[in-house]
Short mmCIF file of C-alpha atoms in Angstrom, two decimals:
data_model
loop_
_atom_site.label_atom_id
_atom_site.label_comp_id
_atom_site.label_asym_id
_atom_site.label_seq_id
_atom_site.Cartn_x
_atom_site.Cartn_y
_atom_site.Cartn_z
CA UNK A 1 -66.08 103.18 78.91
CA UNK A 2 -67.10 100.65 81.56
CA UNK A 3 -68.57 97.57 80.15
CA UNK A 4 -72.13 96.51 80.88
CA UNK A 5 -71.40 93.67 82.86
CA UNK A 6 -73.69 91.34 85.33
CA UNK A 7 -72.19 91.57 89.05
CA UNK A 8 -69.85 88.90 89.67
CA UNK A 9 -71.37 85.81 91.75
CA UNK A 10 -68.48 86.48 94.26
CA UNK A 11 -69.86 90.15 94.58
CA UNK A 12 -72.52 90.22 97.75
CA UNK A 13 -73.16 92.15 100.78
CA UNK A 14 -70.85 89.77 102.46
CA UNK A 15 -68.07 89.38 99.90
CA UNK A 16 -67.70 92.14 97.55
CA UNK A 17 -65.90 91.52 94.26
CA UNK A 18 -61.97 90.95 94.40
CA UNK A 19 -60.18 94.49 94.19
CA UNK A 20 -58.61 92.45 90.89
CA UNK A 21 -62.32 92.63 89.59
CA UNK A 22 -63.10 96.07 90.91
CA UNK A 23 -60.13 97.25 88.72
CA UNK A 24 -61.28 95.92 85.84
CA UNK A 25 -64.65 95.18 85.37
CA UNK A 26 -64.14 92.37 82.26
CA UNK A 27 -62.86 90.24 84.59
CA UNK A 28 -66.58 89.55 86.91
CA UNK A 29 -67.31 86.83 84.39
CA UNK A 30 -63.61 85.06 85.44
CA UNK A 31 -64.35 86.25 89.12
CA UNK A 32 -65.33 82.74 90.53
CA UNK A 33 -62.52 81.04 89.05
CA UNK A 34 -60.44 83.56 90.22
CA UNK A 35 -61.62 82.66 93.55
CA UNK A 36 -60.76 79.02 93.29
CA UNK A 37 -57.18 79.42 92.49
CA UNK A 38 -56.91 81.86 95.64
CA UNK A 39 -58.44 78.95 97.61
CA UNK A 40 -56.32 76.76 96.13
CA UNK A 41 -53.28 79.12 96.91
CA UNK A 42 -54.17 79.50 100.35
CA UNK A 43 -54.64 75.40 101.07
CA UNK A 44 -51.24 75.01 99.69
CA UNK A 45 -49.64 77.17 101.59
CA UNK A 46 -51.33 75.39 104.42
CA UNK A 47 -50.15 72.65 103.68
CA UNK A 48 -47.13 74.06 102.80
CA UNK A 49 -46.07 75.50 106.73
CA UNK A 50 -47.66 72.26 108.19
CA UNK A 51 -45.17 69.53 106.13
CA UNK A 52 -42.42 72.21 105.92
CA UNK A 53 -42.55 74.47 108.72
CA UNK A 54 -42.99 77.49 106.73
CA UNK A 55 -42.51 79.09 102.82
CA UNK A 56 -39.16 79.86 103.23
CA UNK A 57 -37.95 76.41 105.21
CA UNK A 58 -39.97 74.81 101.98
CA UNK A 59 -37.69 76.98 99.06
CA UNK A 60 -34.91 75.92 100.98
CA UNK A 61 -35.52 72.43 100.38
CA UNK A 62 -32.84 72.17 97.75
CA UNK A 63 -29.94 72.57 100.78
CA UNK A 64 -31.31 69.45 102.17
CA UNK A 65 -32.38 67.21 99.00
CA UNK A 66 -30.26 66.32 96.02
CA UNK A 67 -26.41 65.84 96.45
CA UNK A 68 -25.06 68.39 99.48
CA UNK A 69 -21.24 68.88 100.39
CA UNK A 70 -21.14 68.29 104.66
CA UNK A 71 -18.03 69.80 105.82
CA UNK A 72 -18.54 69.14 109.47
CA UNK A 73 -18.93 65.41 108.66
CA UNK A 74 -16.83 65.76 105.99
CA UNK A 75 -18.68 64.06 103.11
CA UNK A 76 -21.55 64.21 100.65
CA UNK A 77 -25.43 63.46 101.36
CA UNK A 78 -27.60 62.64 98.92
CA UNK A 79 -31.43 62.60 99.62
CA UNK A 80 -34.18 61.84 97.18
CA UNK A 81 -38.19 61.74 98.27
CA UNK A 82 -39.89 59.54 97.32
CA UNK A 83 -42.53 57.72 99.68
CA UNK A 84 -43.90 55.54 97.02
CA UNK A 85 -40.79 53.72 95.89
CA UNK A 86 -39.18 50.20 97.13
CA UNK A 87 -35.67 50.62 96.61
CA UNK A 88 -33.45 53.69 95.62
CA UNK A 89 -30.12 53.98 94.70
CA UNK A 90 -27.38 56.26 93.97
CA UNK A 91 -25.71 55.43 90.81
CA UNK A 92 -22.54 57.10 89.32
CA UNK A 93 -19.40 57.29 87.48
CA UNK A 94 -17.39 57.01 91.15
CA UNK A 95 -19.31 53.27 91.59
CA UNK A 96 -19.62 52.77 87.83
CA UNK A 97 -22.89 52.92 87.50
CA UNK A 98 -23.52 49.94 89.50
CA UNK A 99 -27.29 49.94 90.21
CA UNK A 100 -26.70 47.65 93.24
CA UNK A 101 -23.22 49.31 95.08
CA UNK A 102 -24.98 52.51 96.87
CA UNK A 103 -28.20 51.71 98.27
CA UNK A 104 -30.20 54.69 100.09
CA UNK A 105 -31.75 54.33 103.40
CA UNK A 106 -35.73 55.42 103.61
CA UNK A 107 -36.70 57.86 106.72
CA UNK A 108 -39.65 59.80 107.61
CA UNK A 109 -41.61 61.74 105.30
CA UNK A 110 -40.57 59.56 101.88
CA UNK A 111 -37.01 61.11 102.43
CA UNK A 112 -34.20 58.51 101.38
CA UNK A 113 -30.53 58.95 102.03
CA UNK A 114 -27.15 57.80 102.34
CA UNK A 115 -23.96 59.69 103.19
CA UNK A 116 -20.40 59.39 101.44
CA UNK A 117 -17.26 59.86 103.17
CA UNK A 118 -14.57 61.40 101.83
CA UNK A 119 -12.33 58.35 103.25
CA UNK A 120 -14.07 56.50 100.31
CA UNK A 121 -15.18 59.05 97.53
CA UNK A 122 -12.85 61.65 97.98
CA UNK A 123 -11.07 60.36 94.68
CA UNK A 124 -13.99 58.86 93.19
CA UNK A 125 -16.76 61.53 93.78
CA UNK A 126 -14.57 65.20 92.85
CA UNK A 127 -15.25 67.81 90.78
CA UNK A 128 -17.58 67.14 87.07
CA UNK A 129 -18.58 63.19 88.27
CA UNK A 130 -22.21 62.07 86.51
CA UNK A 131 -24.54 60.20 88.59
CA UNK A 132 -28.30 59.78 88.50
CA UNK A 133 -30.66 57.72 90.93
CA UNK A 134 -31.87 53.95 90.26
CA UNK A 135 -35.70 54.11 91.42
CA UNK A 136 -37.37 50.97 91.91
CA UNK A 137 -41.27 51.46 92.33
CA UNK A 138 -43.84 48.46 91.86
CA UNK A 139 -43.87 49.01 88.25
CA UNK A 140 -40.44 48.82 87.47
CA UNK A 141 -36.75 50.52 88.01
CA UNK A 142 -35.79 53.29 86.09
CA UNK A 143 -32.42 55.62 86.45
CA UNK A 144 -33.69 58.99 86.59
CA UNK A 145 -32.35 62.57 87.29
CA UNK A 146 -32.66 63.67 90.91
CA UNK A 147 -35.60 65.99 91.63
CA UNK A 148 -33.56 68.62 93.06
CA UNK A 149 -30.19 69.16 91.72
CA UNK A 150 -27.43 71.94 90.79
CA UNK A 151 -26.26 71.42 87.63
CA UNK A 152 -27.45 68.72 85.13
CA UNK A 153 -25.13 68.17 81.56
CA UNK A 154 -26.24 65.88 78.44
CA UNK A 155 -23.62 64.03 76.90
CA UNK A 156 -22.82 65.22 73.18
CA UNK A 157 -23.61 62.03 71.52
CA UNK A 158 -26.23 60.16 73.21
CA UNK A 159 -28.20 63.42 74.51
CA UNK A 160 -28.24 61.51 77.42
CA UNK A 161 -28.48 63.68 80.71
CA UNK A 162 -26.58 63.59 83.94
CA UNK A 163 -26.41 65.36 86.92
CA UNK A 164 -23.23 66.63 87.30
CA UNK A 165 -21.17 67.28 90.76
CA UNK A 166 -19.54 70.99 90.38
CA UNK A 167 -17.13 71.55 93.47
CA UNK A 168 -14.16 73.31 91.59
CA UNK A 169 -11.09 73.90 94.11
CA UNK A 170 -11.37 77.61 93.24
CA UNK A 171 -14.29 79.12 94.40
CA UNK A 172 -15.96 81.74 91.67
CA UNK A 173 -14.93 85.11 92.65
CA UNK A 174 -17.70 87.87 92.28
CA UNK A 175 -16.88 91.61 91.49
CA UNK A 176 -20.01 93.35 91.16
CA UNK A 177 -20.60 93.86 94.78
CA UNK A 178 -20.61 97.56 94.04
CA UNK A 179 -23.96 96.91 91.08
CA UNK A 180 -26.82 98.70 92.15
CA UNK A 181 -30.01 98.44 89.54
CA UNK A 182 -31.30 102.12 90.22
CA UNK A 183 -27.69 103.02 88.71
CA UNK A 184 -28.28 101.62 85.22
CA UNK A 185 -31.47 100.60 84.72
CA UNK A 186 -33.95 103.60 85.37
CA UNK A 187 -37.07 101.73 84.06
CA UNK A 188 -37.63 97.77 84.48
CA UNK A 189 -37.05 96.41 81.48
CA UNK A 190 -38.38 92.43 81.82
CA UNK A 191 -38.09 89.84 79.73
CA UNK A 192 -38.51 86.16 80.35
CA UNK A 193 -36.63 83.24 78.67
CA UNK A 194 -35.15 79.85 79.71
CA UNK A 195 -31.43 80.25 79.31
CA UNK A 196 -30.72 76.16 78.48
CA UNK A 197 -34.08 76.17 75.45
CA UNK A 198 -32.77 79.63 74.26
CA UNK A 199 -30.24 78.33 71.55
CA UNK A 200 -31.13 77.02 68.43
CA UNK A 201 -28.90 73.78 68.75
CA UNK A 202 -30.10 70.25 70.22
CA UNK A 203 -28.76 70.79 73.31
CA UNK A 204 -29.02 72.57 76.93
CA UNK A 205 -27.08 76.09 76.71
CA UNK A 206 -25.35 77.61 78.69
CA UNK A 207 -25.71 80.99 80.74
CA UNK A 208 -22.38 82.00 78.90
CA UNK A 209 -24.18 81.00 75.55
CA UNK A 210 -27.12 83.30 76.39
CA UNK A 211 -25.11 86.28 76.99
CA UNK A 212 -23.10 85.98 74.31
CA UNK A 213 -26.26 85.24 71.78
CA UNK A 214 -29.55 85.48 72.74
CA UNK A 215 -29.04 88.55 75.20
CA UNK A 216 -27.47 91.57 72.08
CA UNK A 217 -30.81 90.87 70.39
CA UNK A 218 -32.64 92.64 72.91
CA UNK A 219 -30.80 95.14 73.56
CA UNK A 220 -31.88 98.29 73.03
CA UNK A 221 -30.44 101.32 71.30
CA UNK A 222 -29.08 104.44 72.55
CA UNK A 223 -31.08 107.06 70.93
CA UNK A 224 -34.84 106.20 69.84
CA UNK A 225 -37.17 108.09 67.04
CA UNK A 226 -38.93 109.60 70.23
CA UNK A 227 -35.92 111.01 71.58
#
């Protein structure tokens, strides 16, 4: 039964009503919001390919910012942005935790960096170091987490989190190149959850954690009732 609904303000000679709204007719009284957020959606994205270049250059950010491995130079960067701060620093188990001994270097666009060698970290900055970033802004300094980062761990005691550098000498080895979905899985089955909130403990878990305890719960059973 189609419900007696007044045509959607959006819905004129000019613009009909979203194909969203056409589909389901409960949805006209939403319709101008619904319109907003598209505008909204299509201004970021403008913004988006002007700053960044395009979408994909933008989701990519995260090989840029954050702590990156440069084996041409042969060395770490480490980029934060932040156009509104003073001062930044890079502060770490390898300088311990001197707020003052790494200072980063502001360029264009709020981006702030410095490089490491590995003639002077190599055997300070290796494999499972902490370090955060000292950000001093005209209301104070704070040490914070970088905004883009690979692996973050909180310390058992003072639930205290780090950033954490994860370079192991052994590379992880893959072998399910040959997994294809349509093989196992013959009808998406999607469920959302955040892997690190998923435990019951006070702490981040892990992905091993999940699979181990929060995944078997939702499995489901060979044979059904229907079957």
């Amino acid at each position: 039964m189609t419900p007696d609904l007044p045509t959607a303000p959006g819905a004129t000679e000019t613009a009909p009503a979203l194909p969203l709204v056409q589909l389901d007719p409960w949805l006209a009284p939403y319709e101008p919001v619904l319109r907003r957020r598209q505008q909204r959606l299509r201004q970021r994205l403008s913004e988006i390919t002007t700053q960044c270049g395009s979408l994909t250059k933008f989701a990519q950010a995260h090989q840029r910012l954050g702590l990156n491995y440069d084996a041409r130079r042969r060395g770490y960067w480490f980029r934060e942005w932040a156009p509104a701060a003073e001062a930044l620093f890079l502060v770490g188990d390898f300088n311990g935790w001197d707020r003052q001994a790494t200072p980063l270097t502001q360029g264009p666009e709020g981006v702030w960096e410095v490089f490491l060698p590995d003639k002077d970290y190599q055997d300070r900055l290796t494999h499972h170091s902490l370090y955060k970033v000292h950000v001093v802004t005209s209301k104070g300094a704070k040490d914070r987490l970088p905004a883009t980062l690979r692996r973050a761990v909180q310390h058992p005691e003072t639930k205290d989190f780090a950033a954490q550098v994860w370079r192991p000498e052994t590379s992880f080895a893959w072998t399910d190149q040959k997994f294809r979905v349509p093989n196992f899985v013959r009808e998406p089955l999607i469920y959302e959850a955040h892997v690190g909130m998923a435990l019951e403990a006070d702490r981040v878990g892990s992905y091993l954690e999940f699979a181990a305890q929060i995944l078997p719960a939702f499995r489901l059973p060979a044979t059904t009732a229907c079957s």
